[in-house]
Amino acid sequence: MPSKIVVGFDGSESAKRALDFAVAQAKAKGAGIVIAHVLEWSPYSFLTPTELEERHKRRGEELARAETALLKPVVDSLKDSGVEVSTALKYGHIAETLASVTKAESASQIVIGRTGHSSLSSRLFGSVAGSLAQAAPVPVTIVP
Amino acid sequence: MTRLTRSAALGAVGMLAASAPAFAQSIDEKVNEAFANSTGWFVSFIFSPFPGTTFPWIVMWLVVAATVFTLYFGFVQFRTFGHAIRLVRGDYSDPNDAGEVSHFQALATALSGTVGLGNIAGVAVAVGIGGPGATFWMILAGLLGMASKFTECTLGVKYRNEYADGTVSGGPMYYMTKGFAERGLPGGRFLAILFSIFCILGALGGGNMFQANQAHAQLTNVVGDYPGWITGVIFAGIVFAVIVGGLKSIAKVTEKVVPIMGVMYVATAVVILIMNADMIGWAFGQIFAGAFTGLGVAGGMVGALIQGFKRAAFSNEAGVGSAAIAHSAVRTKEPITEGFVSLLEPFIDTVVICTMTALVIIITQQLIIDETTGLYMLNEAGTAIATVDGNSGVALTSAAFSSAFGWFQYVLALAVILFAFSTMISWSYYGLKAWTYLFGEGKTTELVFKVIFCIFVVIGAAASLGPVIDFSDAAIFAMAVVNIFALYFLMPIVRGELGSYLDRLQSGKIKKYN
C-alpha cells in the first residue's frame, strides 16, 4: 500500500514551500499527499447569543470559503503532478487535528511550514510546530 | 468604546452633573414617579398573596413546579449530574461536528445571561430582608430549579425552528405552538403570544432596567453621586453600538471577561471563607436556624422562605423560559442532552455562586445581631435587617467583600458593570426573539425593538431601585406563569425522551468519543 504524507496547508508562503517539499517527497516515494487545512476552533470558547444562533450558518460559509479559495486552487495546480492528492478540511486545535487526520489517513509523515518569526503569542501559547512535535504520531518535517 | 474613552466620558459627565445637579435630579424623580405609577398594578397582581396569608402565589407556583418536575423525572438533577458534566467536557461530541455550537458554549452563554446581579445584589436583598435563613431556601430552590431548567431546555432544543440558511430560533414560543399541536392540545399559539409579551417586558425589566439601575449604583459608589440618566445614556450608547451597530468587539471582550470575573468572584469568596474558617460552622448554624425560625427577621420563617425562593428564581431563571431560548442553538442529535447540560446552570448560579455571596455577607457580620436575644435587629422602618453601614443590595455585598479586601469594591464595581452589560446583551436577544415571534422577522421590526430596549436602559438607570426591582421581578415571574403552565402539558414528551436516552446510554448505543 502506498504511504501518504499529510501537509498542513493554510495558503501562506511557508505552507506553499512545505507543499512543494511534500510533493517532491511523494513523487520520489510514489506516495500520495493529503492537503489538510484546519480552521482554528475551540469548543470551550465564549460566544454571544447571536453568534450561537448563526454558528451553523457561519460554519457552512467558512467551510465553503476554505474549500473554494484555499483547497480547490491548490488541488487543481497539482492535477498534472502525477501525485495522488486528497484534502482534509477540519475544525479544531491545529496541531491536535493534524495529528488526528494523520491517524485517520494512516499517513506516514507530516510536513508543515514554519512561520519563521517567533511572535509573542507563540512564545506564550506555543507554536503549531512545537505542539505538533509533541502530539504527532509519525515523523514531522518542518520546512523553513 | 475603549475603557480609556469611557472613563473620559464619565469624567466629562461628572462635570456636567456637578453644574446642573438640581435639574438633573428632578429628571430622575419624574422618571421614577411616572414609572412607579404606571407599573404598580402589574406588580401588585403578580405578587398578590394567597387570600388570608402573606405568601405570594407566584413563589408557590415556581416551587411547586420545580418540585413536580423533580419528582416526575425521578430526581433527574442528581441522577444525571455526572453525565451532564461529561457532556459539557465533550466526551459525547462527534469530532466531525467541530465548529458547531458545543454544549460548553451553549451553557457558557446561557450562564453569562443569568450569572450577574441576581448573584450579587439579589442575594444581598434576600439575606438583608429574609436573614441568613433565606440562604437555605435559596439553595433548596436552586436544587429543585435544576429540574425545571432541564424540562424547558430539552423542549427548547426539540422544537426549535431550523431555517434553510442554517440559523436557528428556539424558545418557549416554539415549543408552545409546536408541542401543543403535536399533542393535539388547543391554545398553544395563545400561550406563545402571552409568553412573548411577558418576555419582552422581562427583557426590558429584569434583563435591562434592573441591570442599568444597579450598574449606576455601583458607579456612584466608586466615583460619587451623580444623576442616573447620565449612566443610562452612556450605557444605552454602548448597548446600541453592540446590538444595532453590530459592534462585535465589545461583546467579544465582555463574553471573555465575564467568565473570568465569575471565577474571580467565587475564588475571592472562597478565600474570605478560608480566612474565617472557624466561623463557617456558625454561619451554617445561622442559615439552618434562620430557615426555620427566621431569627427575628421581618415575616419570620415565611419571610426568609419567600425571600430565598424569590431571589433564587430571579437569579437562575429556572422555569422562566429564558434559558430555553439561549440553549436552543446547540448542535446535537439528542435534544435531551442539552437538558442535562442546562441543569448545571441553576447549580452553578444558585447553589454555588449565590451561596458564596450569602456566606460572605453572613461571615463578615454585616447583619447586626442583638447581643441579648441573639436575634437580628431590624432597621428603623422594620422592613429589613439593620446592617453595619446601613447598606442594602449590591452595596451590602460590596461592604462584605471589602471588609476582607479593601480593593475588592473596585473589582466588584467592574464585575457588576460587566455582568450587567452581558446580561443586557443576552436579554436583548431573548426579548428580540419574542418580539420577532410576535411581529415577524425583518430589519425594521428588529430595529424598533432594539431602540426601545436602549431607551429602557436610560429609564432603568434613572429610576430608583424599589419600583425597578418590583417591576423586573413581576415581568420575569409573569413569563414563568405562562411557561410553567405549558411545561405541565409537555412534560410527558420530555419523559419519553429521557427514558429512551437513558436506555440507550445504558446499553452503550450512545457513542462516547473521548
XYZ file of C-alpha atoms in Angstrom:
658
model
C 0.000 0.000 0.000
C 1.459 3.376 -0.962
C 2.035 5.629 2.019
C 0.574 9.086 2.444
C 2.058 12.389 3.506
C -0.095 14.916 5.361
C 0.688 18.556 4.571
C -0.602 21.267 6.862
C -1.731 23.982 4.485
C -3.005 27.477 5.246
C -2.171 29.256 1.971
C 0.862 31.057 3.396
C 4.249 31.193 1.654
C 5.810 28.758 4.078
C 2.873 26.376 3.630
C 3.443 26.506 -0.126
C 7.096 25.615 0.403
C 6.006 22.752 2.652
C 3.652 21.563 -0.061
C 6.387 21.690 -2.722
C 8.647 19.705 -0.430
C 5.923 17.140 0.226
C 5.119 16.783 -3.478
C 8.776 16.143 -4.271
C 8.929 13.542 -1.496
C 5.727 11.908 -2.665
C 6.978 11.681 -6.244
C 10.215 10.066 -5.108
C 8.420 7.516 -2.953
C 5.310 7.015 -5.022
C 3.249 8.241 -2.105
C 0.016 10.248 -2.048
C -0.465 13.533 -0.264
C -3.274 14.793 1.942
C -3.606 18.545 1.983
C -5.028 19.351 5.421
C -6.474 22.709 6.359
C -7.524 23.247 9.947
C -9.828 26.068 10.997
C -8.755 27.060 14.491
C -11.625 26.274 16.838
C -12.154 25.549 20.491
C -15.410 24.093 21.806
C -14.595 25.960 25.032
C -14.648 29.480 23.615
C -17.302 32.031 24.560
C -19.884 33.315 22.108
C -22.778 35.764 22.272
C -26.359 34.507 21.790
C -26.438 35.936 18.273
C -23.200 34.156 17.395
C -24.667 30.902 18.695
C -27.736 31.352 16.552
C -25.682 31.933 13.421
C -22.923 29.431 14.154
C -24.210 26.627 11.933
C -24.662 29.034 9.031
C -21.229 30.614 9.539
C -19.602 27.207 9.756
C -21.042 26.304 6.385
C -19.773 29.566 4.938
C -16.314 29.127 6.439
C -16.028 25.595 5.081
C -17.192 26.663 1.636
C -14.751 29.560 1.578
C -11.819 27.374 2.630
C -12.800 24.786 0.048
C -13.078 27.183 -2.898
C -10.489 29.807 -2.029
C -7.811 27.638 -0.493
C -8.028 23.950 -1.256
C -9.509 23.823 -4.738
C -6.859 26.040 -6.412
C -4.027 24.069 -4.914
C -5.562 20.717 -5.825
C -6.085 21.986 -9.371
C -2.480 23.116 -9.590
C -1.310 19.629 -8.649
C -3.510 17.861 -11.202
C -0.643 17.219 -13.585
C 1.965 16.462 -10.952
C 1.347 12.748 -11.086
C 0.824 12.594 -7.346
C -2.418 11.400 -5.853
C -3.925 14.328 -3.940
C -6.735 14.348 -1.405
C -7.854 17.011 1.075
C -8.985 17.219 4.681
C -10.845 20.243 6.000
C -11.381 20.241 9.751
C -12.145 22.426 12.756
C -10.116 22.176 15.895
C -6.815 22.763 17.627
C -4.369 22.870 14.704
C -1.661 20.506 15.948
C -4.074 18.006 17.511
C -6.270 17.980 14.438
C -3.313 17.429 12.085
C -2.328 14.507 14.254
C -5.829 13.028 14.133
C -6.022 13.484 10.344
C -2.730 11.628 10.094
C -4.141 8.743 12.104
C -7.371 8.659 10.135
C -5.490 8.598 6.812
C -2.848 6.148 8.106
C -0.251 8.575 6.799
C 3.431 8.001 7.453
C 4.665 11.571 7.591
C 3.564 15.135 8.351
C 5.021 18.177 6.596
C 4.325 21.722 7.765
C 5.778 25.113 7.055
C 7.366 27.287 9.681
C 6.017 30.813 10.048
C 9.582 31.981 10.550
C 9.308 34.595 13.251
C 8.724 33.832 16.882
C 5.902 36.110 17.854
C 4.889 36.877 21.405
C 1.741 34.802 21.128
C 3.643 31.708 20.073
C 6.014 32.268 22.987
C 3.042 32.343 25.346
C 0.814 29.697 23.858
C 3.236 27.548 21.910
C 3.567 27.327 18.160
C 1.862 24.822 15.899
C 5.238 23.297 15.049
C 6.146 22.986 18.710
C 2.922 21.321 19.775
C 2.867 19.094 16.694
C 6.313 17.819 17.600
C 4.767 16.708 20.900
C 1.475 15.355 19.551
C 2.383 13.790 16.198
C 2.099 10.012 15.851
C 4.554 9.983 12.897
C 7.746 11.891 11.963
C 7.215 15.597 11.312
C 9.162 17.655 8.802
C 9.198 21.402 9.341
C 10.029 23.310 6.184
C 11.626 26.695 6.794
C -15.632 52.393 23.174
C -12.359 51.696 24.897
C -12.085 51.860 28.633
C -9.991 54.988 28.321
C -12.573 56.924 26.375
C -15.306 55.597 28.592
C -13.628 56.916 31.694
C -13.017 60.196 29.916
C -16.683 60.326 29.058
C -17.547 59.604 32.658
C -15.324 62.442 33.792
C -17.000 64.853 31.413
C -20.361 63.639 32.541
C -19.350 64.145 36.145
C -18.541 67.799 35.492
C -21.793 68.276 33.643
C -23.650 66.760 36.545
C -21.937 68.997 39.057
C -23.008 72.069 37.114
C -26.667 71.172 36.975
C -27.469 68.837 39.848
C -30.914 70.161 40.721
C -32.159 69.981 37.169
C -30.729 66.511 36.687
C -32.095 65.091 39.918
C -35.552 66.309 39.063
C -35.446 64.347 35.794
C -34.653 61.250 37.821
C -37.543 61.957 40.166
C -40.010 62.442 37.338
C -38.931 59.252 35.581
C -39.177 57.381 38.828
C -42.636 58.663 39.708
C -44.083 58.042 36.262
C -42.584 54.592 36.216
C -43.879 53.567 39.626
C -47.357 54.854 38.784
C -47.635 53.046 35.502
C -46.402 49.646 36.633
C -47.811 49.408 40.155
C -50.968 47.442 39.242
C -48.999 44.780 37.414
C -46.610 44.339 40.291
C -49.427 44.066 42.837
C -51.146 41.397 40.789
C -48.086 39.200 40.352
C -47.097 39.444 43.995
C -50.562 39.241 45.490
C -50.633 36.771 48.376
C -52.904 33.791 48.767
C -56.076 35.124 50.397
C -55.631 35.323 54.131
C -51.846 34.769 54.046
C -48.729 36.789 53.246
C -47.404 34.142 50.869
C -47.249 35.358 47.240
C -48.910 32.822 44.948
C -46.214 33.260 42.325
C -43.479 31.963 44.604
C -45.589 28.916 45.385
C -46.180 28.431 41.650
C -42.436 28.244 40.932
C -41.577 25.970 43.816
C -44.462 23.598 43.242
C -43.463 23.339 39.569
C -39.812 22.661 40.385
C -40.906 20.011 42.892
C -43.301 18.401 40.418
C -40.594 18.218 37.741
C -38.102 16.840 40.257
C -40.469 14.032 41.241
C -41.842 13.400 37.754
C -38.366 12.902 36.328
C -37.196 10.865 39.320
C -34.649 13.382 40.659
C -33.076 13.770 37.252
C -30.809 16.553 38.561
C -28.979 14.127 40.824
C -29.141 11.037 38.621
C -27.651 12.673 35.537
C -25.369 15.283 37.127
C -22.213 13.335 36.263
C -23.398 12.678 32.736
C -24.120 16.390 32.321
C -20.514 17.207 33.205
C -19.226 14.610 30.734
C -21.422 16.143 28.041
C -20.005 19.600 28.734
C -16.479 18.209 28.596
C -17.299 16.986 25.085
C -16.950 13.267 25.809
C -20.006 12.549 23.686
C -19.416 15.134 20.949
C -18.727 13.879 17.444
C -15.367 15.365 16.328
C -16.865 15.842 12.870
C -19.253 18.383 14.391
C -16.327 20.568 15.499
C -17.019 24.166 14.597
C -20.668 23.850 15.585
C -22.051 25.183 18.867
C -20.793 22.894 21.631
C -22.578 22.045 24.871
C -19.993 24.097 26.693
C -20.638 27.169 24.569
C -24.399 26.937 24.942
C -24.023 26.577 28.707
C -21.479 29.394 28.982
C -23.639 31.792 27.010
C -26.745 30.927 28.983
C -24.788 31.316 32.209
C -23.449 34.717 31.264
C -27.077 35.764 30.858
C -28.029 34.514 34.321
C -24.914 34.987 36.410
C -24.921 38.598 37.286
C -26.666 40.971 39.584
C -29.002 38.307 40.904
C -25.967 36.615 42.401
C -24.530 39.773 43.882
C -27.329 42.231 44.546
C -30.253 39.795 44.637
C -28.670 37.610 47.290
C -27.866 40.662 49.394
C -31.519 41.693 49.170
C -32.632 38.176 50.155
C -30.281 37.936 53.116
C -30.842 41.569 54.089
C -34.614 41.121 54.319
C -35.014 37.402 54.980
C -31.907 36.883 57.122
C -29.361 34.068 56.771
C -32.210 31.552 56.677
C -33.114 32.804 53.220
C -29.904 31.116 52.029
C -31.262 27.697 52.936
C -34.419 28.234 50.901
C -32.375 29.712 48.089
C -30.207 26.590 47.854
C -33.258 24.346 48.007
C -34.933 26.375 45.264
C -31.735 26.146 43.211
C -31.577 22.360 43.542
C -35.242 21.932 42.648
C -34.985 24.505 39.872
C -32.468 22.282 38.084
C -35.381 20.029 37.092
C -37.389 22.964 35.705
C -34.426 24.061 33.641
C -33.918 20.513 32.368
C -37.531 20.342 31.198
C -37.651 23.670 29.400
C -34.254 23.386 27.705
C -34.941 19.891 26.368
C -38.147 21.205 24.827
C -36.381 24.330 23.598
C -33.972 22.268 21.501
C -36.551 19.711 20.423
C -38.987 22.239 18.999
C -36.647 24.928 17.748
C -37.019 26.274 14.226
C -34.160 25.487 11.910
C -34.164 27.711 8.881
C -32.898 26.978 5.400
C -29.947 29.339 5.836
C -28.749 27.346 8.845
C -29.754 29.752 11.618
C -31.958 28.556 14.471
C -34.651 30.124 16.630
C -35.864 28.408 19.727
C -37.633 29.032 22.967
C -40.920 28.579 24.768
C -42.856 30.274 21.946
C -41.888 27.443 19.657
C -42.496 24.518 21.989
C -45.798 26.028 22.991
C -47.048 26.167 19.403
C -45.412 23.019 18.005
C -45.556 20.884 21.152
C -49.214 21.642 21.834
C -50.087 20.919 18.205
C -48.208 17.626 18.397
C -50.132 16.563 21.473
C -53.402 17.732 19.932
C -53.916 20.377 22.605
C -55.542 23.739 21.886
C -54.207 27.126 22.971
C -50.534 26.730 22.142
C -50.486 29.809 19.966
C -52.282 31.849 22.624
C -49.764 30.839 25.285
C -46.903 31.616 22.936
C -48.218 35.123 22.327
C -48.768 35.706 26.036
C -45.300 34.402 26.832
C -43.745 36.628 24.193
C -45.418 39.717 25.625
C -44.119 38.933 29.119
C -40.714 38.031 27.722
C -40.454 41.463 26.149
C -41.430 43.065 29.459
C -38.981 40.826 31.308
C -36.223 41.728 28.889
C -36.919 45.408 29.456
C -37.273 44.964 33.221
C -35.000 42.413 34.854
C -32.860 41.998 31.796
C -32.325 45.681 31.322
C -33.603 48.295 33.779
C -32.566 46.391 36.874
C -29.122 45.914 35.379
C -28.738 49.565 34.396
C -30.003 50.623 37.783
C -27.514 48.543 39.740
C -24.638 49.391 37.427
C -25.367 53.045 38.165
C -25.496 52.341 41.893
C -22.054 50.773 41.618
C -20.638 53.692 39.702
C -21.909 56.210 42.231
C -20.352 54.099 44.970
C -16.974 54.463 43.331
C -16.982 57.933 41.755
C -19.537 59.716 43.937
C -23.154 60.643 43.399
C -24.376 61.869 40.033
C -27.710 61.593 38.228
C -28.719 58.181 36.929
C -29.818 59.225 33.482
C -26.214 60.026 32.626
C -25.122 56.444 33.252
C -28.216 55.430 31.351
C -27.299 57.421 28.268
C -23.736 56.091 28.241
C -24.849 52.511 28.746
C -27.582 52.859 26.168
C -24.995 54.136 23.719
C -22.748 51.140 24.221
C -25.634 48.676 24.092
C -26.849 50.398 20.926
C -23.411 50.091 19.358
C -23.409 46.359 20.035
C -26.963 45.281 19.237
C -27.744 47.754 16.476
C -24.313 48.675 15.186
C -23.182 45.067 15.292
C -20.048 46.162 17.112
C -18.815 42.679 17.913
C -15.592 43.704 19.602
C -17.305 44.924 22.789
C -19.489 41.842 23.028
C -16.466 39.633 22.397
C -14.449 41.275 25.143
C -17.365 41.030 27.561
C -18.001 37.390 26.734
C -14.402 36.625 27.581
C -14.053 38.796 30.661
C -17.347 37.829 32.288
C -16.406 34.182 32.931
C -13.048 35.305 34.335
C -14.866 37.739 36.620
C -17.217 34.971 37.720
C -14.352 32.684 38.631
C -12.535 35.503 40.396
C -15.651 36.363 42.388
C -16.071 32.808 43.634
C -12.330 32.447 44.297
C -12.309 35.625 46.404
C -15.349 34.402 48.319
C -13.599 31.094 48.988
C -10.504 32.933 50.251
C -12.645 35.016 52.608
C -14.329 31.851 53.860
C -10.950 30.187 54.430
C -9.742 33.264 56.320
C -12.800 32.879 58.540
C -12.780 29.107 58.553
C -13.608 28.980 62.257
C -16.904 30.779 61.582
C -18.195 28.624 58.733
C -19.877 26.275 61.184
C -21.517 29.226 62.904
C -22.681 30.654 59.563
C -24.336 27.391 58.555
C -25.881 27.269 62.020
C -27.380 30.714 61.374
C -28.599 29.563 57.957
C -30.355 26.467 59.337
C -31.715 28.154 62.438
C -32.884 31.122 60.392
C -34.517 28.896 57.787
C -36.978 27.517 60.286
C -37.302 30.264 62.894
C -36.417 33.423 60.980
C -34.220 34.567 63.908
C -36.322 37.667 64.303
C -36.433 38.842 60.679
C -39.483 40.634 59.348
C -42.003 37.931 58.443
C -40.153 35.234 60.398
C -39.624 31.868 58.758
C -42.068 32.613 55.957
C -40.252 35.878 55.287
C -36.961 34.011 54.953
C -38.555 31.404 52.720
C -40.220 33.926 50.404
C -37.031 35.933 50.017
C -34.905 32.845 49.397
C -37.221 31.377 46.781
C -37.832 34.704 45.095
C -34.225 35.674 44.688
C -33.197 32.160 43.634
C -35.793 32.221 40.885
C -34.748 35.684 39.824
C -31.115 34.656 39.751
C -31.225 31.288 37.976
C -34.398 31.907 35.950
C -35.415 28.236 36.209
C -38.922 27.832 34.836
C -38.876 31.335 33.390
C -38.200 30.137 29.855
C -35.301 32.429 29.023
C -32.766 29.587 29.140
C -34.779 27.632 26.595
C -34.049 30.442 24.150
C -30.335 30.543 24.982
C -29.719 26.796 24.876
C -31.561 26.069 21.668
C -28.639 26.781 19.312
C -26.558 23.809 20.396
C -25.582 21.175 17.822
C -26.888 17.845 18.982
C -28.918 14.977 17.639
C -30.386 14.395 21.093
C -32.343 17.381 22.435
C -32.285 15.883 25.905
C -28.502 16.207 26.141
C -28.928 19.977 26.267
C -31.496 19.456 29.003
C -28.870 17.624 31.066
C -26.303 20.331 30.419
C -28.737 23.088 31.326
C -29.454 21.605 34.719
C -25.912 22.559 35.692
C -26.938 26.184 35.293
C -29.031 26.639 38.460
C -26.427 24.588 40.274
C -23.542 26.863 39.311
C -25.599 30.011 39.542
C -27.527 29.440 42.742
C -26.125 26.533 44.702
C -22.511 27.670 44.204
C -22.307 31.398 43.442
C -25.334 32.694 45.354
C -24.380 30.643 48.389
C -20.889 32.150 48.307
C -22.304 35.667 48.359
C -24.640 34.815 51.216
C -21.890 33.135 53.259
C -19.554 36.111 52.831
C -22.258 38.546 53.955
C -23.083 36.394 56.983
C -19.491 35.588 57.958
C -18.258 39.161 57.710
C -21.115 40.029 60.093
C -22.724 42.743 58.060
C -26.083 41.943 59.621
C -26.461 43.324 63.142
C -27.402 40.863 65.858
C -28.927 41.950 69.134
C -26.475 40.527 71.658
C -29.011 39.990 74.404
C -31.543 37.992 72.367
C -29.307 36.546 69.620
C -31.902 37.715 67.096
C -31.346 40.055 64.168
C -32.134 43.713 64.676
C -34.448 45.379 62.208
C -33.823 48.771 60.652
C -35.896 51.770 61.687
C -38.601 51.111 59.129
C -38.798 47.487 60.272
C -38.581 46.243 56.683
C -35.101 44.733 56.670
C -32.285 43.729 58.973
C -30.110 46.592 60.150
C -26.658 46.403 58.536
C -23.337 47.747 59.763
C -23.289 50.721 57.395
C -26.977 50.739 56.526
C -26.218 49.122 53.165
C -28.571 47.040 51.094
C -28.452 45.359 47.704
C -25.175 45.415 45.869
C -23.672 47.859 48.391
C -24.141 45.257 51.118
C -22.231 42.631 49.128
C -19.583 45.202 48.329
C -19.200 46.102 52.008
C -18.979 42.425 52.968
C -16.220 41.645 50.481
C -14.395 44.914 51.148
C -14.271 44.228 54.875
C -11.796 41.479 53.985
C -10.123 43.066 50.961
C -10.490 46.832 50.600
C -9.626 46.776 46.912
C -12.391 44.341 46.155
C -15.009 47.044 45.872
C -13.339 48.230 42.672
C -13.179 44.726 41.248
C -16.801 44.243 42.243
C -17.809 47.516 40.632
C -16.196 46.419 37.415
C -17.729 42.953 37.744
C -21.196 44.384 38.338
C -20.920 46.642 35.319
C -19.688 43.833 33.089
C -22.255 41.365 34.429
C -24.947 43.964 33.931
C -23.768 44.535 30.411
C -23.581 40.851 29.439
C -26.996 40.222 30.970
C -28.391 43.113 28.939
C -26.922 41.698 25.741
C -28.396 38.269 26.497
C -31.805 39.655 27.371
C -31.857 41.946 24.373
C -31.603 38.726 22.398
C -34.354 36.938 24.366
C -36.596 39.970 24.027
C -35.833 40.229 20.344
C -36.775 36.578 19.774
C -40.116 37.175 21.481
C -40.579 40.405 19.542
C -39.903 38.793 16.160
C -42.177 35.909 17.110
C -44.976 38.441 17.558
C -44.217 40.874 14.783
C -42.276 38.809 12.290
C -38.621 38.916 11.364
C -37.242 41.801 9.400
C -34.707 44.567 9.763
C -37.188 47.323 10.649
C -39.185 45.420 13.258
C -35.937 44.282 14.863
C -34.588 47.824 14.907
C -37.752 49.110 16.611
C -37.278 46.663 19.466
C -33.589 47.408 19.801
C -34.251 51.136 20.055
C -36.968 50.598 22.669
C -34.512 48.404 24.554
C -31.921 51.176 24.603
C -34.469 53.745 25.827
C -35.289 51.491 28.759
C -31.617 51.396 29.712
C -31.883 55.121 30.428
C -35.151 54.772 32.335
C -33.711 51.932 34.405
C -30.624 53.873 35.388
C -32.675 56.927 36.360
C -35.428 55.241 38.381
C -34.818 54.292 41.991
C -34.319 50.654 42.999
C -37.719 49.981 44.598
C -40.042 50.338 41.599
C -37.459 48.911 39.214
C -36.842 45.745 41.184
C -40.577 45.237 41.694
C -41.376 45.583 38.034
C -38.388 43.443 36.996
C -39.436 40.615 39.277
C -43.042 40.878 38.223
C -42.320 40.736 34.500
C -39.916 37.829 34.775
C -42.278 35.885 37.018
C -45.126 36.537 34.593
C -43.043 34.675 31.991
C -42.816 31.774 34.418
C -46.589 31.679 34.865
C -47.149 31.005 31.177
C -44.057 28.882 30.654
C -44.655 26.502 33.536
C -48.303 26.120 32.580
C -47.130 24.909 29.165
C -44.418 22.700 30.669
C -47.017 20.729 32.641
C -48.687 19.752 29.388
C -45.450 18.991 27.584
C -43.550 17.134 30.297
C -44.676 13.654 29.116
C -42.756 14.312 25.896
C -39.611 15.009 27.902
C -40.144 11.880 29.985
C -40.333 9.823 26.809
C -37.053 11.293 25.595
C -35.423 10.775 28.987
C -36.384 7.097 29.178
C -35.259 6.369 25.649
C -31.961 8.208 26.056
C -31.044 6.614 29.373
C -31.819 3.148 27.981
C -29.559 3.729 25.018
C -26.863 5.196 27.256
C -27.044 2.115 29.463
C -26.855 -0.290 26.540
C -23.916 1.571 25.022
C -25.808 2.750 21.937
C -24.957 6.363 22.715
C -21.470 6.660 21.374
C -18.704 8.041 23.538
C -15.919 9.690 21.566
C -13.397 10.557 24.226
